[in-house]
Every structure is written in structure tokens, then in C-alpha cells.
mmCIF file of C-alpha atoms in Angstrom:
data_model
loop_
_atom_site.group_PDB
_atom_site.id
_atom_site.type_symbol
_atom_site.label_atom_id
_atom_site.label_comp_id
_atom_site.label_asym_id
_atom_site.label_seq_id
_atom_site.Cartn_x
_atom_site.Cartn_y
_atom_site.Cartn_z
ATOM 1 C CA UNK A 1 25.555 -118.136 -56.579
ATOM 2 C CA UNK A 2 24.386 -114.792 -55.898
ATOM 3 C CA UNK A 3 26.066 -114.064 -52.814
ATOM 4 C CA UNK A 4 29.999 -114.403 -54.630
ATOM 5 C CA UNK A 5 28.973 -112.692 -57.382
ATOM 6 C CA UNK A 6 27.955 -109.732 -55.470
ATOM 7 C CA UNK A 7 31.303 -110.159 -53.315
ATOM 8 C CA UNK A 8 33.668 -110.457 -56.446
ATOM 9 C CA UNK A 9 32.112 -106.914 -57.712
ATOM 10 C CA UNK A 10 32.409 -105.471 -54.456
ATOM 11 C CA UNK A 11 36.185 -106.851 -54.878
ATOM 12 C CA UNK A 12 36.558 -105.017 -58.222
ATOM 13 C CA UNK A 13 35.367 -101.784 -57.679
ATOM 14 C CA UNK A 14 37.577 -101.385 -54.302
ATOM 15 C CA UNK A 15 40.373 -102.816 -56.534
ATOM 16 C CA UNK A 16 39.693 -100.559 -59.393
ATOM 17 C CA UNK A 17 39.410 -97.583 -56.871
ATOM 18 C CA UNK A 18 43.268 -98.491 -55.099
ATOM 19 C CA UNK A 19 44.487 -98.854 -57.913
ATOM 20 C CA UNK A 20 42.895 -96.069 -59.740
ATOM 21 C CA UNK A 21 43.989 -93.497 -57.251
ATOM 22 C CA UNK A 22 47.237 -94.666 -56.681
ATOM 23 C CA UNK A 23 47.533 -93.776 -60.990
ATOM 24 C CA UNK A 24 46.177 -90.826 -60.921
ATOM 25 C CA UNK A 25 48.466 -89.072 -58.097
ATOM 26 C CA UNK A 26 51.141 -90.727 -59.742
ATOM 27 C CA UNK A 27 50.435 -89.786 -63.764
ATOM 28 C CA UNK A 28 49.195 -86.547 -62.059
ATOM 29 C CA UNK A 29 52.821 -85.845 -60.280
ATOM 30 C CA UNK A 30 54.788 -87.148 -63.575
ATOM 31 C CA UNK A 31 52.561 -84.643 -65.949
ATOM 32 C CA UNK A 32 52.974 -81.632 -63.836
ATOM 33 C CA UNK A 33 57.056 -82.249 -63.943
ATOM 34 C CA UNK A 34 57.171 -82.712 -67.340
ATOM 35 C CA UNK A 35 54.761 -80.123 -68.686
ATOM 36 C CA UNK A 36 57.122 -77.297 -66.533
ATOM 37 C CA UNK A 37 60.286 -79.119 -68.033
ATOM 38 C CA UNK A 38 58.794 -79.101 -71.468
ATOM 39 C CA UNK A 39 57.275 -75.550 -71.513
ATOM 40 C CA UNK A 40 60.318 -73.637 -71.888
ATOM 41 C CA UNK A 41 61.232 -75.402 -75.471
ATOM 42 C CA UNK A 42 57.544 -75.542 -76.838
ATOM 43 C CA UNK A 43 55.906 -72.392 -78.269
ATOM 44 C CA UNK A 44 52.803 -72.346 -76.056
ATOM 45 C CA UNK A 45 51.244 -74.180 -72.949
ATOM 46 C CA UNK A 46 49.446 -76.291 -75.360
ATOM 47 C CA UNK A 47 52.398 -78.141 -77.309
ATOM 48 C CA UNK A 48 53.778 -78.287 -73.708
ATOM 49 C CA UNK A 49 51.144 -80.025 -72.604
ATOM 50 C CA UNK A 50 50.550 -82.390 -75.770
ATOM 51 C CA UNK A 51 54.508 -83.317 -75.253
ATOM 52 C CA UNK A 52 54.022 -84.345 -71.792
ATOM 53 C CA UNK A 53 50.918 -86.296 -72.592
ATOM 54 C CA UNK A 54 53.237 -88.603 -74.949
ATOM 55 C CA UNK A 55 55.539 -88.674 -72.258
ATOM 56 C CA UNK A 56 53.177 -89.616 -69.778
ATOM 57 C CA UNK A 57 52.351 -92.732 -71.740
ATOM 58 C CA UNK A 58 56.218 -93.383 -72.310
ATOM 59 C CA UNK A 59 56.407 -94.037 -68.651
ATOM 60 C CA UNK A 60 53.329 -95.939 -68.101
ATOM 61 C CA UNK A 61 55.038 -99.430 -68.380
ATOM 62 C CA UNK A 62 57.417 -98.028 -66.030
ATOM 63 C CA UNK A 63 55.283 -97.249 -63.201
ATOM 64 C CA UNK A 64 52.127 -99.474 -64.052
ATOM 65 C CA UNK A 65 53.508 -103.026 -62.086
ATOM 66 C CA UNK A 66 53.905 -100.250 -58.978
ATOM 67 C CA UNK A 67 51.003 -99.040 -59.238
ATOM 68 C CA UNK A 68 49.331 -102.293 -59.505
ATOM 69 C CA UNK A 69 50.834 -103.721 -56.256
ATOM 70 C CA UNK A 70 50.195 -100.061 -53.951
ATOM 71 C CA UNK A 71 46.922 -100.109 -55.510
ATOM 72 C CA UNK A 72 46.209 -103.731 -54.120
ATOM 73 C CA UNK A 73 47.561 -102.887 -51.076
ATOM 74 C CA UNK A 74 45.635 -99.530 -50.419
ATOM 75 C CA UNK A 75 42.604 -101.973 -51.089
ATOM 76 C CA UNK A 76 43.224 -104.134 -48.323
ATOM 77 C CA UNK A 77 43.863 -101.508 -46.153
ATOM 78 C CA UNK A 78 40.863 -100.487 -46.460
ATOM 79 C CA UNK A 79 38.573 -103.355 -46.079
ATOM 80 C CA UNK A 80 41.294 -104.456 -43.250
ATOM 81 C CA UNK A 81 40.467 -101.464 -41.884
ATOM 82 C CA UNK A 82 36.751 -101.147 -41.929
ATOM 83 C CA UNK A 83 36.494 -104.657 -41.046
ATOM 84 C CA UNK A 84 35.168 -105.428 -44.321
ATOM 85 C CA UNK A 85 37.143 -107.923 -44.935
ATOM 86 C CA UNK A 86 36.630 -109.964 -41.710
ATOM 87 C CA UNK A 87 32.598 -110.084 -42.804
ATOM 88 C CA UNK A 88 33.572 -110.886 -46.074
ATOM 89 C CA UNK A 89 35.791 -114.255 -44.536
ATOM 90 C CA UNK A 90 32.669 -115.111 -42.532
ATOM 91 C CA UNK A 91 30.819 -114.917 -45.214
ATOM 92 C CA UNK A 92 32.848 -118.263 -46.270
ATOM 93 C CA UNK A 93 35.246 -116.699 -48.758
ATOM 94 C CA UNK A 94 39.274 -118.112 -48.325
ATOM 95 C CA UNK A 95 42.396 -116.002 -48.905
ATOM 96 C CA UNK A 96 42.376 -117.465 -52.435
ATOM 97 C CA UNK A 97 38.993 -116.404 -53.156
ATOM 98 C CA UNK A 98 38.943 -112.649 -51.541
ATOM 99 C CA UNK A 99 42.073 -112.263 -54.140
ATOM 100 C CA UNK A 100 40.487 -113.709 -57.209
ATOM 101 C CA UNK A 101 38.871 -110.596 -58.175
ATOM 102 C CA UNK A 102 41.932 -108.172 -57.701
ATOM 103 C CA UNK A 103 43.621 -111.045 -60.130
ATOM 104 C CA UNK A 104 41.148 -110.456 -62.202
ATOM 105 C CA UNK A 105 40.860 -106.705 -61.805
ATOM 106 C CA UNK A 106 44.847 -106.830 -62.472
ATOM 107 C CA UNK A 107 44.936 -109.217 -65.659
ATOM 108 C CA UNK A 108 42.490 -106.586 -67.076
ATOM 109 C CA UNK A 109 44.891 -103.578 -66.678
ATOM 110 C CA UNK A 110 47.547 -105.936 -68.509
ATOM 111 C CA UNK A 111 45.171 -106.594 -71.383
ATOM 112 C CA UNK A 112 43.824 -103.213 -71.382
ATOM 113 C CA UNK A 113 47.515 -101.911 -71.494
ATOM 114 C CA UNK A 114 48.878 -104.222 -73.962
ATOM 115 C CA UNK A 115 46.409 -103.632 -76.695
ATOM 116 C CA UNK A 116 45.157 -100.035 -76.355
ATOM 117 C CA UNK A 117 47.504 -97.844 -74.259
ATOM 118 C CA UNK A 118 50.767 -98.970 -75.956
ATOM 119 C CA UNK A 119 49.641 -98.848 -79.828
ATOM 120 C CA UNK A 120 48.101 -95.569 -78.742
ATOM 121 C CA UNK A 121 51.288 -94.514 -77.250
ATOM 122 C CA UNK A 122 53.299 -95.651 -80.328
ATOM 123 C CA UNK A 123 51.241 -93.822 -82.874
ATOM 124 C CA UNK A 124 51.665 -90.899 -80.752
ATOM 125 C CA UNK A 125 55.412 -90.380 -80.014
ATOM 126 C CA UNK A 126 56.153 -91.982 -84.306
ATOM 127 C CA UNK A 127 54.736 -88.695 -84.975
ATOM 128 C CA UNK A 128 58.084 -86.778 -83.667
ATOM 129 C CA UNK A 129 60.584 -89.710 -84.098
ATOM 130 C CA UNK A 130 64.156 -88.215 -83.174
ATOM 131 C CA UNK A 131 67.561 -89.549 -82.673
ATOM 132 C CA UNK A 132 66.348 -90.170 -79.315
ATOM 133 C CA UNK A 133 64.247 -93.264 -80.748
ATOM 134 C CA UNK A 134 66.562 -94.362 -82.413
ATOM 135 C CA UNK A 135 69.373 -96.957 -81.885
ATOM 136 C CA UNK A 136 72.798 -95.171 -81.906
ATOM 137 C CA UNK A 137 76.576 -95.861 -82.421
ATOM 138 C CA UNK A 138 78.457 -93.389 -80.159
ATOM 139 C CA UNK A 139 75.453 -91.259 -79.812
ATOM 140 C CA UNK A 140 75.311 -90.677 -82.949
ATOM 141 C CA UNK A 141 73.273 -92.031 -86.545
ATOM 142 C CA UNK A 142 75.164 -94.377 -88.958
ATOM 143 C CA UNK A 143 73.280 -95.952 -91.934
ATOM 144 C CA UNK A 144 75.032 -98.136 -94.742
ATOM 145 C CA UNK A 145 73.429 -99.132 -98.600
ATOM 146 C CA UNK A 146 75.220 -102.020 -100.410
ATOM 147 C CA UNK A 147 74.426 -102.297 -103.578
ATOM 148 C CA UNK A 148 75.443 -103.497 -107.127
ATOM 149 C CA UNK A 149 77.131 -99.929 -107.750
ATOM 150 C CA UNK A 150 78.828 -100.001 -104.238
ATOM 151 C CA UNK A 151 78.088 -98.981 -100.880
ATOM 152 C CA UNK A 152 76.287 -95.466 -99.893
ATOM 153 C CA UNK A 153 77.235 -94.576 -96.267
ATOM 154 C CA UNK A 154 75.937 -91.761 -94.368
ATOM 155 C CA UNK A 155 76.459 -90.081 -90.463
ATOM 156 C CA UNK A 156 74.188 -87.938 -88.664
ATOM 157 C CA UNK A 157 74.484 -86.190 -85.328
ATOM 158 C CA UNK A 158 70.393 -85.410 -84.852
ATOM 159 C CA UNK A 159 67.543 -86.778 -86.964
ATOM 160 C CA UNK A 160 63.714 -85.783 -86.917
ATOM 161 C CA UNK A 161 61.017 -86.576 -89.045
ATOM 162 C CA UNK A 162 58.709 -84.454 -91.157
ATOM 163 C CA UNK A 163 55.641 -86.194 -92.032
ATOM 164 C CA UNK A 164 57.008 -89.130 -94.701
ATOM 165 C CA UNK A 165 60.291 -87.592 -94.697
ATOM 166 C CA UNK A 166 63.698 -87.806 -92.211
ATOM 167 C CA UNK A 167 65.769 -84.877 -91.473
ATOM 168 C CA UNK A 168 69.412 -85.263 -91.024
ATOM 169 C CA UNK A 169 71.107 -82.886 -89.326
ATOM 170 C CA UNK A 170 75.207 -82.494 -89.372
ATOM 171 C CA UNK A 171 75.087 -84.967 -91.989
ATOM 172 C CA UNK A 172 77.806 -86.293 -94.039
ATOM 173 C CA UNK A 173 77.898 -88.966 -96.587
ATOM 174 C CA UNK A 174 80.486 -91.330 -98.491
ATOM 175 C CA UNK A 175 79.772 -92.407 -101.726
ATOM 176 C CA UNK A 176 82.129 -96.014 -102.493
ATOM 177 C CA UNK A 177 82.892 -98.539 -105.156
ATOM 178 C CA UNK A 178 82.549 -101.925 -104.964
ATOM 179 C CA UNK A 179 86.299 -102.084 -103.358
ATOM 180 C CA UNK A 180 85.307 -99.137 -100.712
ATOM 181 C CA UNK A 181 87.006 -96.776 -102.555
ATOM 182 C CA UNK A 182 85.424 -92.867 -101.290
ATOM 183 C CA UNK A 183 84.127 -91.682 -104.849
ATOM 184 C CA UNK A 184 82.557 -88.498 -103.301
ATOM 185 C CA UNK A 185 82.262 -87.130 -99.914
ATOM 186 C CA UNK A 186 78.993 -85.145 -99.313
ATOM 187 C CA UNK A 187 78.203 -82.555 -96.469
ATOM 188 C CA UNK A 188 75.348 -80.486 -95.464
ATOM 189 C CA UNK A 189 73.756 -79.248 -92.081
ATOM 190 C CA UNK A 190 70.686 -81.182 -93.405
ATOM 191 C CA UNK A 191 70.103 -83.920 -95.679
ATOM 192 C CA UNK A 192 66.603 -85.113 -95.951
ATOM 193 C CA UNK A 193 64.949 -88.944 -96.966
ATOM 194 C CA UNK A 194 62.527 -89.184 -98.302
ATOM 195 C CA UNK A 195 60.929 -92.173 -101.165
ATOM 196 C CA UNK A 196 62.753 -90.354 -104.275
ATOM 197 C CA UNK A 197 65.898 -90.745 -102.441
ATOM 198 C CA UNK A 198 68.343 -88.159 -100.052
ATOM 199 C CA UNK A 199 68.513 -84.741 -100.848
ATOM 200 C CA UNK A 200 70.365 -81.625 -99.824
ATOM 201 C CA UNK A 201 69.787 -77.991 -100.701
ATOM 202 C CA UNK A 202 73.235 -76.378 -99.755
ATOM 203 C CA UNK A 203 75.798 -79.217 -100.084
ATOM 204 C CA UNK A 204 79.563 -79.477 -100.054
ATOM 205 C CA UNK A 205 80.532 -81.990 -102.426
ATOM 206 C CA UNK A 206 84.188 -83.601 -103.005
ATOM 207 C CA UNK A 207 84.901 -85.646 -105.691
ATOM 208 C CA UNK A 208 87.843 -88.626 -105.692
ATOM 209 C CA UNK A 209 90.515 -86.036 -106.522
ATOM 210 C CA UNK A 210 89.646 -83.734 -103.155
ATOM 211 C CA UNK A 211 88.290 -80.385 -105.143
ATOM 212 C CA UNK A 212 85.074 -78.853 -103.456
ATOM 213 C CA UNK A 213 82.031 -77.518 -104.286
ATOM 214 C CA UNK A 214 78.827 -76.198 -103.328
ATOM 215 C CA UNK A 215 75.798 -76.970 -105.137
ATOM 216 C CA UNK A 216 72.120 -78.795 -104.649
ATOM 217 C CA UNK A 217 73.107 -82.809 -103.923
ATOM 218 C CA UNK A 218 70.382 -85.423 -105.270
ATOM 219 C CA UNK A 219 71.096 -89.443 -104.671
ATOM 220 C CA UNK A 220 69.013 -92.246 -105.805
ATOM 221 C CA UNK A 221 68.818 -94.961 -103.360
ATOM 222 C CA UNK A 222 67.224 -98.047 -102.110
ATOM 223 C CA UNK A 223 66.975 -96.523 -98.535
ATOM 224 C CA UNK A 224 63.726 -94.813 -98.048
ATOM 225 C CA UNK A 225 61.746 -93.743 -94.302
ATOM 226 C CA UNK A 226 60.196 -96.457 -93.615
ATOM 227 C CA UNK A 227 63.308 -99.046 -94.012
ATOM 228 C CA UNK A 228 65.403 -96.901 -91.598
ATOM 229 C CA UNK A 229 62.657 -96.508 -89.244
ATOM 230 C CA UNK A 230 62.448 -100.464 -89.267
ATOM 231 C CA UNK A 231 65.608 -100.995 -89.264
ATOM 232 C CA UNK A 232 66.711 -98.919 -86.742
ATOM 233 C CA UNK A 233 63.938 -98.059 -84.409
ATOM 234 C CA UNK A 234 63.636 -99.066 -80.656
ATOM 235 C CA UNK A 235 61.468 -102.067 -79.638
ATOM 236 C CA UNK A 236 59.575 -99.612 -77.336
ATOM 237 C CA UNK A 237 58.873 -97.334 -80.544
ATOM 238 C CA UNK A 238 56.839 -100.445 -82.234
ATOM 239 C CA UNK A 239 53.348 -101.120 -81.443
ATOM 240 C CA UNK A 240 52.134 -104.452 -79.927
ATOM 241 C CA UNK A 241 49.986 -105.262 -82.962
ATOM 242 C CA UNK A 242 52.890 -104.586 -85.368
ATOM 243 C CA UNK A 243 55.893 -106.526 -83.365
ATOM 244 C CA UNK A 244 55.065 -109.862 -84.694
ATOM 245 C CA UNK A 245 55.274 -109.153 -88.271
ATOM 246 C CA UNK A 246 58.216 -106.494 -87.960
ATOM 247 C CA UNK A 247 60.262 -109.282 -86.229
ATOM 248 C CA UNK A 248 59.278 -111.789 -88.552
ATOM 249 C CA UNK A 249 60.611 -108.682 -91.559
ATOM 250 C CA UNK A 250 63.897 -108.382 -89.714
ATOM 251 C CA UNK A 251 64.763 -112.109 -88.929
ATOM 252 C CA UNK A 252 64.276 -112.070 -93.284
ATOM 253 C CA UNK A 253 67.196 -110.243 -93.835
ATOM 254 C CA UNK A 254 69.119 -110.954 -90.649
ATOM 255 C CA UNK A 255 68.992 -108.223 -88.410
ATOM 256 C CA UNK A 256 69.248 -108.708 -84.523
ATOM 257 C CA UNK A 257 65.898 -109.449 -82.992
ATOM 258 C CA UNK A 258 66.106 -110.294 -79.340
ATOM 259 C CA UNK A 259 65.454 -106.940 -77.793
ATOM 260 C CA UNK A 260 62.492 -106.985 -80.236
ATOM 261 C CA UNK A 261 61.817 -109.969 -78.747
ATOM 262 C CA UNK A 262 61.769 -109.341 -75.297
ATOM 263 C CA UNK A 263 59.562 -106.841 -75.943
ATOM 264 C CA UNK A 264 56.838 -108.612 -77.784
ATOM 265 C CA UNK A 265 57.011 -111.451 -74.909
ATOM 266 C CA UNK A 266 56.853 -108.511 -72.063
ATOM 267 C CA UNK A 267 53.752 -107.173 -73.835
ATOM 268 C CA UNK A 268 52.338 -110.018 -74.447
ATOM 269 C CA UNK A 269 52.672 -111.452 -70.898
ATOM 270 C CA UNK A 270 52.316 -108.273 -69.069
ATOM 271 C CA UNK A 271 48.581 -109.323 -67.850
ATOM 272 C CA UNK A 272 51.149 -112.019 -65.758
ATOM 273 C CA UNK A 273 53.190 -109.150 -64.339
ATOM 274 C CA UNK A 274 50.300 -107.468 -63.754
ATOM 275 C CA UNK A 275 48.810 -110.589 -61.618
ATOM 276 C CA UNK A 276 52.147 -111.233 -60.094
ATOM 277 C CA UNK A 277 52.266 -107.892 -58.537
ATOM 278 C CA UNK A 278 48.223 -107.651 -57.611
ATOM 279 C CA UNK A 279 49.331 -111.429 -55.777
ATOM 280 C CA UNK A 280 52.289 -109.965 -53.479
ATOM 281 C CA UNK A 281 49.828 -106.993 -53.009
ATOM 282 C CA UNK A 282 47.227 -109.562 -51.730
ATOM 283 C CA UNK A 283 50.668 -111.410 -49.631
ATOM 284 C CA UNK A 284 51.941 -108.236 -47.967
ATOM 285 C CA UNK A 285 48.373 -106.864 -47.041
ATOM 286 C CA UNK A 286 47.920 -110.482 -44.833
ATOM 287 C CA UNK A 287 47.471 -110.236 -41.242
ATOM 288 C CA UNK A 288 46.243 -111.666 -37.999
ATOM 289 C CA UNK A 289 45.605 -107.994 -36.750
ATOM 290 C CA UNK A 290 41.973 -106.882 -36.592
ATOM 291 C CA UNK A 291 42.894 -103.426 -35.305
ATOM 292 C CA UNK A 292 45.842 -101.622 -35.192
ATOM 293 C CA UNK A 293 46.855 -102.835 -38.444
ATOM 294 C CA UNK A 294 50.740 -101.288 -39.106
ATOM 295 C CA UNK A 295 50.082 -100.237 -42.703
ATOM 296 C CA UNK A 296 52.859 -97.757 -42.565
ATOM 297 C CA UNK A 297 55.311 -100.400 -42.353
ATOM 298 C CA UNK A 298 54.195 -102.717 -44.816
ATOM 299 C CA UNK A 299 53.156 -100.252 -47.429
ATOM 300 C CA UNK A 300 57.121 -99.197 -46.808
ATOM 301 C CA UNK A 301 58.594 -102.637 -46.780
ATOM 302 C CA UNK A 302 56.401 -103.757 -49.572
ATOM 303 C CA UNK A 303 57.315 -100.185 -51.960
ATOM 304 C CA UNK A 304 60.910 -101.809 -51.000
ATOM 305 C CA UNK A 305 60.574 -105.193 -51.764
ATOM 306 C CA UNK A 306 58.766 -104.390 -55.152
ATOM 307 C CA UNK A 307 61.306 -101.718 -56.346
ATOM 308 C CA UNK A 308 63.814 -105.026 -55.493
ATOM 309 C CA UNK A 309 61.933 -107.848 -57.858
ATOM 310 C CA UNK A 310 61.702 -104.361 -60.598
ATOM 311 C CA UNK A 311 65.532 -104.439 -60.207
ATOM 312 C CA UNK A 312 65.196 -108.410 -60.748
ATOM 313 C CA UNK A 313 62.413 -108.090 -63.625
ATOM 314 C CA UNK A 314 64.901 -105.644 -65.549
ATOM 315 C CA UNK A 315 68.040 -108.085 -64.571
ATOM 316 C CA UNK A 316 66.276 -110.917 -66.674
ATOM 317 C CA UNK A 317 64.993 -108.719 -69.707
ATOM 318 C CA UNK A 318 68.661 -107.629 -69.661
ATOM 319 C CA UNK A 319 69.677 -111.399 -69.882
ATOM 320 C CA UNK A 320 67.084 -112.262 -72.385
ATOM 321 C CA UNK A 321 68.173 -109.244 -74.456
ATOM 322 C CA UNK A 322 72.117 -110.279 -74.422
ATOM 323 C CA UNK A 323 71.253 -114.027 -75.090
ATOM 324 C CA UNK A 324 72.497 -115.486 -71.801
ATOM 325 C CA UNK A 325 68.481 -116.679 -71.652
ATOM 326 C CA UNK A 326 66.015 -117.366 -74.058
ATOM 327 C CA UNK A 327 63.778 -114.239 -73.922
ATOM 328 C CA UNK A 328 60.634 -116.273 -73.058
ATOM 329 C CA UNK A 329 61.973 -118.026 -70.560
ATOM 330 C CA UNK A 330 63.515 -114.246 -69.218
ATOM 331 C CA UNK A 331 59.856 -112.983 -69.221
ATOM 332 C CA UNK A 332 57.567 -115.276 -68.182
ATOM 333 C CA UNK A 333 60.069 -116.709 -65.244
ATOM 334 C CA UNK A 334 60.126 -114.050 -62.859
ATOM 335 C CA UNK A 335 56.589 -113.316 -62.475
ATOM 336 C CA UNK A 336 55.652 -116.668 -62.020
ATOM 337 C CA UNK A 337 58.270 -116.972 -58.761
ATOM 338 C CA UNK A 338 56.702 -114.279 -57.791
ATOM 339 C CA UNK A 339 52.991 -116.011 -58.271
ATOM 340 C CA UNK A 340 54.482 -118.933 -56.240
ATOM 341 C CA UNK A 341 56.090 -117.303 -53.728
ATOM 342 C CA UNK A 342 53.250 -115.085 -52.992
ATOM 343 C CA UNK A 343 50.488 -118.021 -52.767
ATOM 344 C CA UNK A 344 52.757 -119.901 -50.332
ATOM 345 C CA UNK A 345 52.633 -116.783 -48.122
ATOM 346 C CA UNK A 346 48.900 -116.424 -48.614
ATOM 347 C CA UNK A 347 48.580 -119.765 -47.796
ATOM 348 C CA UNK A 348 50.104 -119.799 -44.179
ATOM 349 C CA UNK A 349 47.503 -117.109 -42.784
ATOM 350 C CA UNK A 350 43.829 -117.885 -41.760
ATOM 351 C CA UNK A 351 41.980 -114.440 -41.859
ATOM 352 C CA UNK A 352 38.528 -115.803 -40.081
#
């Protein structure tokens, strides 16, 4: 019992150090582009930096599956290539059981990314939530109130937040009657939300006969922060731990769901993804060659092949997003073809 147990740690730590490498040239590379991109707008090297940082973990779910796979491979390599891994076949240890601990090794980065990097992430970027969060109409911010005393309706080119309050920039607003009648017209280069209701300093009022005038704007309303945040924020922009009950919220009063959806199910099933990719890792790093072992090529055919099922991975959210699948069924099938596919491959080589 000793002698695998020794073996599947060995396993790990090369895993862990492929892998591991692989993300930090990578997140190294992506953080140096950003922080010079973001320098010029930020008032020191600091805020850069901090900006880049959220960034950073923006694109984590981007690259992490990559990472994952070239990280597997670079493992092999190595123990290919130090003929480690042919003493670790004599040792008695099958195909199936020299990849168990990179599975392993790879279901932990899911986990580990599901339930710590991406609230993290989230609680990070909701601290400067801008239009770019946001879901738009025409690139730009629409928001509608119905209510007993008729309908509120307001456009926004740009939008940031301020602690508990939203910032509307190039705003205008349309107050109507029960029969959409315009009652008043309001505009302002900002109009800010907060829990009292929207306000604006220097506005430009018009009443239902058309005569202007400038003066401070106040409007009760029923919208506050929070409700247009829920309402209208990203899936990406919601943390794991909070999806569940936000969809549960929206479903309540009939808002759209399925890209909220697809999210949740990608999160929750990204440990999959993540084994799915250490598994064609594990496929493409098979050979009969002792020495000489053409790693250029397969890294290259493998970096091609996985950017190709990425393509695939996103054609199937997209499906599960629209509808034309159920968005379970869009997440969970593609890594698991890739699972099968993979272990057939392993199956057909004998390393000993």
C-alpha cells in the first residue's frame, strides 16, 4: 500500500509543477500586457497594477482548461523524458493508474477555482461595476419601472458605481401615465441611484406642454442599486455561492435565466472540464518512444486540437444559452466525449 501511495504523490507534485509553471508564464505574460495598457488611464503604477490584478482573474476561466492540458503534457514530458515513467510502469502501475493522480491533481484546480478564485474575483471587479458589466441594448443602458402611477423609463450611455450608489452618465428619463403618455422628460449628464430614489443636481426638465427648465430633479422610485445590479448584471459578474439563489430571485418575477444558468452548471462542473482536459493531456503525451520522444509536435498538435474542442465547449454554452439545448445537458456533454474519447486512446497503448 505504501509503494502507490508514494507514486500517486510523486504524480501530484510533477502535476502541480506542469501545471503550475505553465500558469505562471501565462498569468505572468497577461499581467504585464495589461498593467502597460492600464497605466496610462490610472493615476499611479499602483491602481494600474490593482486593475490588472482584477483583470487577471477575469481571464482565468479563459485560459485555466489550457493550462490544465499543457500543464499535463509538460508533465509527461518530463517523466517520458527522464525515463521516469518507464520505472514507474515496471513498478506495476497501468496507463489508468499513472493518470489517476493528474485527475485528481486536475479536479482540485476545478474545486479550488469554483469556490475561491471566482467569488474572489466577483467581489473584486463589483467594486467598479460599469456599463461594461452590464447587459446592454445597442450599447447602451435602458431600465423601465411600472407601477400603479405609470411607468418611469430611463437611458444611459455609461454607468459606474460609487459605493451603494449608480452613476448615470448622458442620462435621460421619461416620466408616463398609465396610457404611456410622456408627463416629463428629464436630462442631466449624471443622474445618480441610490435607496432614496434617482437624483440629479443640474437637470433639464420638460413638462407635458414642452417648456424647459433647469433646476435640482428628485424621483421616488421602487428601483434602487441592488435591483438593477440583479436585474441586469452579467452571469460572469455573480459569484458561484450567490448564483443559485439569484436565479431562483429572477425565475420569481420572470426574467430570462439561461445564461445564468449555463453559468452556474459551468461552475459547478468545471472540476469535469478540468479532468477532461488533464485526460487528453494524459492521451496526447502516450507513446511507444523511449527516446527521441517528438514533443514539439504533439505539444503543437495537441495546443491545436484543444483550442478546437474550446471552439466546441463555447459552441454548446452558446446552444445552451439560446435554448436549442438544455444547459445541463450543453455543459456536462462535451467534457464527458472528451473523457471517453481520451480513455479509448489511452487504452490502445501499452507503456511497459
Amino acid at each position: 500500500m505504501a509503494r502507490p501511495k508514494i507514486l500517486t504523490k510523486f504524480l501530484l507534485k510533477r502535476f502541480f509543477y506542469g501545471v503550475g509553471l505553465v500558469m505562471l508564464i501565462v498569468c505572468g505574460i497577461i499581467l504585464a500586457v495589461t498593467f502597460v495598457e492600464r497605466l496610462p488611464s490610472n493615476p499611479n503604477a499602483g491602481a494600474a497594477l490593482s486593475e490588472s490584478w482584477i483583470r487577471l482573474l477575469e481571464y482565468v476561466p479563459l485560459f485555466l482548461p489550457l493550462a490544465v492540458f499543457m500543464g499535463t503534457l509538460l508533465a509527461s514530458y518530463n517523466l517520458t523524458k527522464s525515463s521516469e515513467k518507464i520505472i514507474i510502469a515496471s513498478a506495476g502501475l497501468s496507463p489508468y493508474q499513472m493518470a489517476k493522480p493528474f485527475l485528481i491533481g486536475a479536479a482540485l484546480i476545478g474545486i479550488i477555482a469554483t469556490t475561491l478564485v471566482n467569488p474572489y474575483s466577483v467581489s473584486l471587479s463589483a467594486k467598479n461595476i460599469t456599463s461594461d458589466h452590464l447587459m446592454l441594448i445597442d450599447d447602451e443602458i435602458w431600465l423601465r419601472e411600472a407601477s400603479d402611477n405609470g411607468y418611469i423609463t430611463m437611458n444611459a450611455k455609461k454607468m459606474h458605481k460609487s459605493g451603494n450608489i449608480l452613476l448615470f452618465e448622458d442620462a435621460t428619463i421619461y416620466l408616463q401615465d398609465q396610457t404611456f403618455k410622456v408627463k416629463q422628460r428629464v436630462e442631466a449628464e449624471t443622474i445618480t441611484l441610490s435607496d432614496a430614489g434617482l437624483d440629479a443636481t443640474n437637470a433639464t426638465t420638460w413638462d407635458d406642454n414642452g417648456i424647459p427648465t433647469k433646476t435640482a430633479w428628485h424621483k421616488e422610485t421602487l428601483l434602487t442599486p441592488q435591483t438593477v445590479l440583479d436585474r441586469y448584471l452579467q452571469p460572469d459578474q455573480i459569484s458561484f455561492w450567490e448564483l443559485p439563489v439569484f436565479i431562483k430571485k429572477m425565475q420569481s418575477i420572470g426574467v430570462p435565466v439561461r445564461g445564468h444558468l449555463v453559468q452556474l452548471w459551468t461552475l459547478l462542473f468545471l472540476p469535469l472540464t478540468m479532468v477532461s482536459m488533464a485526460t487528453l493531456g494524459v492521451a496526447f503525451s502516450q507513446t511507444r518512444q523511449r527516446r527521441n520522444y517528438s514533443f514539439g509536435i504533439k505539444f503543437g498538435t495537441g495546443i491545436i486540437t484543444c483550442f478546437a474542442l474550446y471552439f466546441i465547449i463555447n459552441m454548446f454554452n452558446a446552444f445552451g444559452a439560446t435554448g436549442i439545448l438544455p444547459p445541463l445537458l450543453a455543459i456536462v456533454a462535451p467534457p464527458l466525449i472528451i473523457i471517453a474519447a481520451a480513455g479509448a486512446f489511452i487504452a490502445s497503448f501499452d507503456t511497459i
